[in-house]
Amino acid sequence: MKFYRDEGMVLGGHKLGEADRIITVLTRSHGVIRAVAKGIRRTKSRFGSRLEPFMLVDIQCHVGRSLDIVTQVELLEPFGRGLVGDYDAYTAATVMTETALRVSEAEPDTRGQYLLLVSAIRSLCKGEHPPRLSLDAYLLRAMSSAGWAPSLIDCAQCGAPGPHRAFSSPLGGALCPACRPNGAFLPGEEALLHMAALLAGDWPTAEASPEHAKAQSARLTSSYVQWHLERKVKSLAVLERA
């Protein structure tokens, strides 16, 4: 019998049969795994609430034919308990976990994405920054870690020194007047400088940005993420409608 053990963040799951559940976990060393937690929906389940979303766990699985089987779980940090009482933090965390899944599900090496997600969720739980700023910072860094870093100061096409006013997701970010195509967004320099501060972790600058710049950068970040993932992030659409 072959087993493996790893540290991971529970991203979600869905029901299987009458009492089981298939859980999805982003792990440090084994990528995204999907495994069956047998009997988890029973009142006396030995796993309890340790496999709920946003829980950081030490998990052991048995390798199965089609799906692995969870055999042991140790709770490391109960992030879910710190998020359920704050709607804004909870919805931001939901977007983070869905994005982490989309970015990581086809990648063999997910260590960087895993560490980034854990750090972002931990920051949300501690309330270190406003939830939407934490979310946008995470999204920009997740894209950068996946190889889709946006150019936010210099022109993404010709490299002309910035800052610039225009932004295009398909073309990689900020654009100078000579490279700007028809239909490019024109959010203004403040929004792009705000995004650059979030990406760099310059929180004093990011938190001091004007509210209109924060709102514009949030829209640009959402557009950029969904363009490069080539699919909608469902939880992000819910967050923006709210």
mmCIF file of C-alpha atoms in Angstrom:
data_model
loop_
_atom_site.group_PDB
_atom_site.id
_atom_site.type_symbol
_atom_site.label_atom_id
_atom_site.label_comp_id
_atom_site.label_asym_id
_atom_site.label_seq_id
_atom_site.Cartn_x
_atom_site.Cartn_y
_atom_site.Cartn_z
ATOM 1 C CA MET A 1 0.000 0.000 0.000
ATOM 2 C CA LYS A 2 1.386 3.374 -1.007
ATOM 3 C CA PHE A 3 0.894 6.420 1.203
ATOM 4 C CA TYR A 4 2.066 9.994 1.050
ATOM 5 C CA ARG A 5 1.907 12.849 3.544
ATOM 6 C CA ASP A 6 1.972 16.579 2.927
ATOM 7 C CA GLU A 7 0.956 19.966 4.251
ATOM 8 C CA GLY A 8 -1.876 21.688 2.433
ATOM 9 C CA MET A 9 -4.683 24.229 2.323
ATOM 10 C CA VAL A 10 -8.203 22.861 1.850
ATOM 11 C CA LEU A 11 -9.722 24.658 -1.141
ATOM 12 C CA GLY A 12 -13.153 23.037 -1.157
ATOM 13 C CA GLY A 13 -14.952 19.846 -2.083
ATOM 14 C CA HIS A 14 -18.234 18.216 -2.979
ATOM 15 C CA LYS A 15 -20.447 15.413 -1.760
ATOM 16 C CA LEU A 16 -19.906 11.783 -2.729
ATOM 17 C CA GLY A 17 -22.566 9.222 -1.933
ATOM 18 C CA GLU A 18 -24.424 9.407 1.367
ATOM 19 C CA ALA A 19 -21.588 10.149 3.788
ATOM 20 C CA ASP A 20 -18.354 10.789 1.888
ATOM 21 C CA ARG A 21 -16.859 13.914 0.405
ATOM 22 C CA ILE A 22 -14.236 14.580 -2.242
ATOM 23 C CA ILE A 23 -11.933 17.314 -0.993
ATOM 24 C CA THR A 24 -9.541 19.475 -3.006
ATOM 25 C CA VAL A 25 -6.270 20.466 -1.351
ATOM 26 C CA LEU A 26 -3.406 22.649 -2.555
ATOM 27 C CA THR A 27 -0.319 21.016 -1.089
ATOM 28 C CA ARG A 28 3.235 22.130 -0.595
ATOM 29 C CA SER A 29 4.876 19.282 -2.526
ATOM 30 C CA HIS A 30 2.210 17.221 -4.331
ATOM 31 C CA GLY A 31 0.359 19.906 -6.268
ATOM 32 C CA VAL A 32 -3.431 19.972 -6.231
ATOM 33 C CA ILE A 33 -4.838 16.703 -4.898
ATOM 34 C CA ARG A 34 -8.403 15.420 -4.848
ATOM 35 C CA ALA A 35 -9.086 12.725 -2.285
ATOM 36 C CA VAL A 36 -12.068 10.990 -0.715
ATOM 37 C CA ALA A 37 -12.717 11.643 2.985
ATOM 38 C CA LYS A 38 -14.831 8.636 3.926
ATOM 39 C CA GLY A 39 -17.669 9.194 6.390
ATOM 40 C CA ILE A 40 -16.866 12.886 6.837
ATOM 41 C CA ARG A 41 -20.530 13.891 6.644
ATOM 42 C CA ARG A 42 -21.498 11.648 9.537
ATOM 43 C CA THR A 43 -21.939 13.224 12.973
ATOM 44 C CA LYS A 44 -19.209 11.068 14.504
ATOM 45 C CA SER A 45 -16.697 11.492 11.677
ATOM 46 C CA ARG A 46 -13.098 11.138 12.821
ATOM 47 C CA PHE A 47 -12.128 14.027 10.526
ATOM 48 C CA GLY A 48 -14.634 16.476 12.023
ATOM 49 C CA SER A 49 -14.315 19.991 10.622
ATOM 50 C CA ARG A 50 -10.612 19.698 9.822
ATOM 51 C CA LEU A 51 -11.289 19.321 6.100
ATOM 52 C CA GLU A 52 -13.499 22.377 5.689
ATOM 53 C CA PRO A 53 -12.375 25.155 3.300
ATOM 54 C CA PHE A 54 -9.507 27.418 4.432
ATOM 55 C CA MET A 55 -8.155 24.871 6.942
ATOM 56 C CA LEU A 56 -4.379 24.391 6.902
ATOM 57 C CA VAL A 57 -3.717 20.710 7.518
ATOM 58 C CA ASP A 58 -1.117 17.984 7.628
ATOM 59 C CA ILE A 59 -2.770 15.281 5.526
ATOM 60 C CA GLN A 60 -1.945 11.648 4.811
ATOM 61 C CA CYS A 61 -3.500 9.838 1.852
ATOM 62 C CA HIS A 62 -3.504 6.360 0.396
ATOM 63 C CA VAL A 63 -2.992 6.275 -3.369
ATOM 64 C CA GLY A 64 -6.110 4.841 -4.996
ATOM 65 C CA ARG A 65 -6.923 3.729 -8.531
ATOM 66 C CA SER A 66 -8.875 6.833 -9.508
ATOM 67 C CA LEU A 67 -9.073 8.925 -6.332
ATOM 68 C CA ASP A 68 -6.799 8.925 -3.310
ATOM 69 C CA ILE A 69 -8.229 8.172 0.129
ATOM 70 C CA VAL A 70 -7.676 10.412 3.162
ATOM 71 C CA THR A 71 -6.377 8.296 6.041
ATOM 72 C CA GLN A 72 -5.177 10.885 8.552
ATOM 73 C CA VAL A 73 -5.543 14.647 9.096
ATOM 74 C CA GLU A 74 -3.903 16.945 11.612
ATOM 75 C CA LEU A 75 -5.092 20.539 11.880
ATOM 76 C CA LEU A 76 -2.265 23.072 11.698
ATOM 77 C CA GLU A 77 -4.126 26.395 11.532
ATOM 78 C CA PRO A 78 -7.933 26.784 11.546
ATOM 79 C CA PHE A 79 -8.132 29.754 9.182
ATOM 80 C CA GLY A 80 -11.776 29.002 8.404
ATOM 81 C CA ARG A 81 -12.813 29.847 11.964
ATOM 82 C CA GLY A 82 -11.205 33.262 11.686
ATOM 83 C CA LEU A 83 -12.959 34.102 8.417
ATOM 84 C CA VAL A 84 -16.591 33.078 8.917
ATOM 85 C CA GLY A 85 -17.404 36.093 11.082
ATOM 86 C CA ASP A 86 -16.198 38.675 8.534
ATOM 87 C CA TYR A 87 -18.106 38.671 5.236
ATOM 88 C CA ASP A 88 -15.575 40.789 3.327
ATOM 89 C CA ALA A 89 -12.649 38.651 4.473
ATOM 90 C CA TYR A 90 -14.561 35.436 3.755
ATOM 91 C CA THR A 91 -15.471 36.439 0.193
ATOM 92 C CA ALA A 92 -11.903 37.607 -0.468
ATOM 93 C CA ALA A 93 -10.597 34.252 0.785
ATOM 94 C CA THR A 94 -13.061 32.433 -1.481
ATOM 95 C CA VAL A 95 -11.691 34.281 -4.520
ATOM 96 C CA MET A 96 -8.138 33.513 -3.411
ATOM 97 C CA THR A 97 -8.736 29.775 -3.113
ATOM 98 C CA GLU A 98 -10.565 29.549 -6.446
ATOM 99 C CA THR A 99 -7.768 31.469 -8.169
ATOM 100 C CA ALA A 100 -5.121 29.301 -6.515
ATOM 101 C CA LEU A 101 -6.876 26.218 -7.854
ATOM 102 C CA ARG A 102 -7.110 27.590 -11.396
ATOM 103 C CA VAL A 103 -3.469 28.665 -11.429
ATOM 104 C CA SER A 104 -2.094 25.487 -9.837
ATOM 105 C CA GLU A 105 -4.243 22.582 -11.017
ATOM 106 C CA ALA A 106 -2.087 21.768 -14.066
ATOM 107 C CA GLU A 107 1.276 22.609 -12.470
ATOM 108 C CA PRO A 108 3.599 19.942 -11.002
ATOM 109 C CA ASP A 109 5.412 22.430 -8.735
ATOM 110 C CA THR A 110 2.986 24.428 -6.593
ATOM 111 C CA ARG A 111 5.195 25.317 -3.649
ATOM 112 C CA GLY A 112 5.331 29.025 -4.532
ATOM 113 C CA GLN A 113 1.573 29.295 -5.047
ATOM 114 C CA TYR A 114 0.940 27.340 -1.844
ATOM 115 C CA LEU A 115 3.137 29.613 0.282
ATOM 116 C CA LEU A 116 1.609 32.715 -1.306
ATOM 117 C CA LEU A 117 -1.938 31.514 -0.566
ATOM 118 C CA VAL A 118 -1.161 30.594 3.040
ATOM 119 C CA SER A 119 0.443 33.983 3.630
ATOM 120 C CA ALA A 120 -2.524 35.828 2.090
ATOM 121 C CA ILE A 121 -5.152 33.867 4.055
ATOM 122 C CA ARG A 122 -3.212 34.328 7.280
ATOM 123 C CA SER A 123 -3.055 38.091 6.650
ATOM 124 C CA LEU A 124 -6.833 38.174 6.081
ATOM 125 C CA CYS A 125 -7.457 36.355 9.351
ATOM 126 C CA LYS A 126 -5.291 38.824 11.235
ATOM 127 C CA GLY A 127 -6.962 41.821 9.567
ATOM 128 C CA GLU A 128 -3.610 43.307 8.632
ATOM 129 C CA HIS A 129 -5.017 45.166 5.609
ATOM 130 C CA PRO A 130 -8.445 45.904 4.084
ATOM 131 C CA PRO A 131 -9.763 42.669 2.528
ATOM 132 C CA ARG A 132 -10.090 44.024 -1.012
ATOM 133 C CA LEU A 133 -6.519 45.346 -0.975
ATOM 134 C CA SER A 134 -5.276 42.004 0.358
ATOM 135 C CA LEU A 135 -7.186 40.240 -2.410
ATOM 136 C CA ASP A 136 -5.855 42.446 -5.208
ATOM 137 C CA ALA A 137 -2.301 42.096 -3.885
ATOM 138 C CA TYR A 138 -2.700 38.322 -3.814
ATOM 139 C CA LEU A 139 -4.137 38.175 -7.342
ATOM 140 C CA LEU A 140 -1.308 40.257 -8.797
ATOM 141 C CA ARG A 141 1.328 38.165 -7.031
ATOM 142 C CA ALA A 142 -0.329 34.889 -8.021
ATOM 143 C CA MET A 143 -0.270 35.963 -11.656
ATOM 144 C CA SER A 144 3.372 36.985 -11.343
ATOM 145 C CA SER A 145 4.304 33.677 -9.729
ATOM 146 C CA ALA A 146 2.559 31.845 -12.579
ATOM 147 C CA GLY A 147 4.621 33.754 -15.164
ATOM 148 C CA TRP A 148 2.052 36.407 -16.065
ATOM 149 C CA ALA A 149 3.506 39.403 -14.246
ATOM 150 C CA PRO A 150 1.881 42.622 -15.507
ATOM 151 C CA SER A 151 3.993 45.603 -16.466
ATOM 152 C CA LEU A 152 2.642 48.442 -14.335
ATOM 153 C CA ILE A 153 5.170 51.248 -14.811
ATOM 154 C CA ASP A 154 7.047 50.889 -18.109
ATOM 155 C CA CYS A 155 5.333 50.058 -21.392
ATOM 156 C CA ALA A 156 4.612 46.331 -21.689
ATOM 157 C CA GLN A 157 5.304 46.412 -25.437
ATOM 158 C CA CYS A 158 8.267 48.677 -26.113
ATOM 159 C CA GLY A 159 9.617 49.233 -22.599
ATOM 160 C CA ALA A 160 9.261 53.015 -22.718
ATOM 161 C CA PRO A 161 9.764 54.386 -19.181
ATOM 162 C CA GLY A 162 6.533 55.173 -17.344
ATOM 163 C CA PRO A 163 4.287 55.639 -15.588
ATOM 164 C CA HIS A 164 1.699 55.510 -18.373
ATOM 165 C CA ARG A 165 -2.089 55.980 -18.448
ATOM 166 C CA ALA A 166 -3.296 53.092 -20.612
ATOM 167 C CA PHE A 167 -3.691 49.422 -19.646
ATOM 168 C CA SER A 168 -4.408 46.312 -21.709
ATOM 169 C CA SER A 169 -4.731 42.805 -20.254
ATOM 170 C CA PRO A 170 -4.038 41.024 -23.579
ATOM 171 C CA LEU A 171 -0.902 43.119 -24.182
ATOM 172 C CA GLY A 172 0.537 42.634 -20.692
ATOM 173 C CA GLY A 173 -0.237 45.790 -18.741
ATOM 174 C CA ALA A 174 0.685 49.463 -19.010
ATOM 175 C CA LEU A 175 1.081 50.961 -22.474
ATOM 176 C CA CYS A 176 2.671 54.129 -23.793
ATOM 177 C CA PRO A 177 0.747 56.370 -26.223
ATOM 178 C CA ALA A 178 2.588 54.898 -29.223
ATOM 179 C CA CYS A 179 1.675 51.291 -28.337
ATOM 180 C CA ARG A 180 -1.838 51.912 -27.063
ATOM 181 C CA PRO A 181 -4.462 50.152 -29.219
ATOM 182 C CA ASN A 182 -8.023 51.242 -29.684
ATOM 183 C CA GLY A 183 -10.175 50.075 -26.792
ATOM 184 C CA ALA A 184 -7.410 50.047 -24.176
ATOM 185 C CA PHE A 185 -8.463 51.081 -20.676
ATOM 186 C CA LEU A 186 -7.435 54.576 -19.602
ATOM 187 C CA PRO A 187 -7.546 54.377 -15.806
ATOM 188 C CA GLY A 188 -4.870 56.958 -15.155
ATOM 189 C CA GLU A 189 -1.448 56.788 -13.542
ATOM 190 C CA GLU A 190 -2.716 56.656 -9.951
ATOM 191 C CA ALA A 191 -4.491 53.321 -10.484
ATOM 192 C CA LEU A 192 -1.433 51.712 -12.070
ATOM 193 C CA LEU A 193 0.865 53.084 -9.369
ATOM 194 C CA HIS A 194 -1.522 51.623 -6.788
ATOM 195 C CA MET A 195 -1.317 48.218 -8.469
ATOM 196 C CA ALA A 196 2.474 48.477 -8.550
ATOM 197 C CA ALA A 197 2.505 49.213 -4.812
ATOM 198 C CA LEU A 198 0.312 46.172 -4.112
ATOM 199 C CA LEU A 199 2.520 43.928 -6.220
ATOM 200 C CA ALA A 200 5.648 45.190 -4.464
ATOM 201 C CA GLY A 201 4.129 44.944 -0.980
ATOM 202 C CA ASP A 202 4.398 48.705 -0.409
ATOM 203 C CA TRP A 203 1.396 48.838 1.921
ATOM 204 C CA PRO A 204 1.774 52.440 3.163
ATOM 205 C CA THR A 205 1.603 53.685 -0.435
ATOM 206 C CA ALA A 206 -1.221 51.309 -1.388
ATOM 207 C CA GLU A 207 -3.394 52.183 1.596
ATOM 208 C CA ALA A 208 -2.868 55.916 1.008
ATOM 209 C CA SER A 209 -4.047 55.747 -2.613
ATOM 210 C CA PRO A 210 -7.244 57.662 -3.508
ATOM 211 C CA GLU A 211 -10.426 55.611 -3.390
ATOM 212 C CA HIS A 212 -11.070 56.045 -7.108
ATOM 213 C CA ALA A 213 -7.608 54.634 -7.860
ATOM 214 C CA LYS A 214 -8.307 51.605 -5.621
ATOM 215 C CA ALA A 215 -11.634 50.977 -7.379
ATOM 216 C CA GLN A 216 -10.118 51.271 -10.847
ATOM 217 C CA SER A 217 -7.201 49.006 -9.978
ATOM 218 C CA ALA A 218 -9.588 46.382 -8.575
ATOM 219 C CA ARG A 219 -11.420 46.276 -11.923
ATOM 220 C CA LEU A 220 -8.167 46.106 -13.873
ATOM 221 C CA THR A 221 -6.829 43.338 -11.655
ATOM 222 C CA SER A 222 -10.010 41.279 -12.092
ATOM 223 C CA SER A 223 -9.861 41.733 -15.857
ATOM 224 C CA TYR A 224 -6.188 40.807 -15.999
ATOM 225 C CA VAL A 225 -6.615 37.640 -13.938
ATOM 226 C CA GLN A 226 -9.573 36.332 -15.904
ATOM 227 C CA TRP A 227 -7.980 37.115 -19.250
ATOM 228 C CA HIS A 228 -4.865 35.081 -18.473
ATOM 229 C CA LEU A 229 -6.742 32.237 -16.805
ATOM 230 C CA GLU A 230 -8.980 32.138 -19.899
ATOM 231 C CA ARG A 231 -12.044 31.552 -17.744
ATOM 232 C CA LYS A 232 -14.306 33.355 -15.325
ATOM 233 C CA VAL A 233 -13.540 33.237 -11.630
ATOM 234 C CA LYS A 234 -17.069 32.645 -10.355
ATOM 235 C CA SER A 235 -16.446 33.860 -6.802
ATOM 236 C CA LEU A 236 -14.918 37.067 -8.144
ATOM 237 C CA ALA A 237 -18.106 37.822 -10.083
ATOM 238 C CA VAL A 238 -20.127 37.294 -6.889
ATOM 239 C CA LEU A 239 -17.808 39.616 -4.956
ATOM 240 C CA GLU A 240 -18.087 42.382 -7.539
ATOM 241 C CA ARG A 241 -21.883 42.164 -7.681
ATOM 242 C CA ALA A 242 -21.999 42.540 -3.903
#
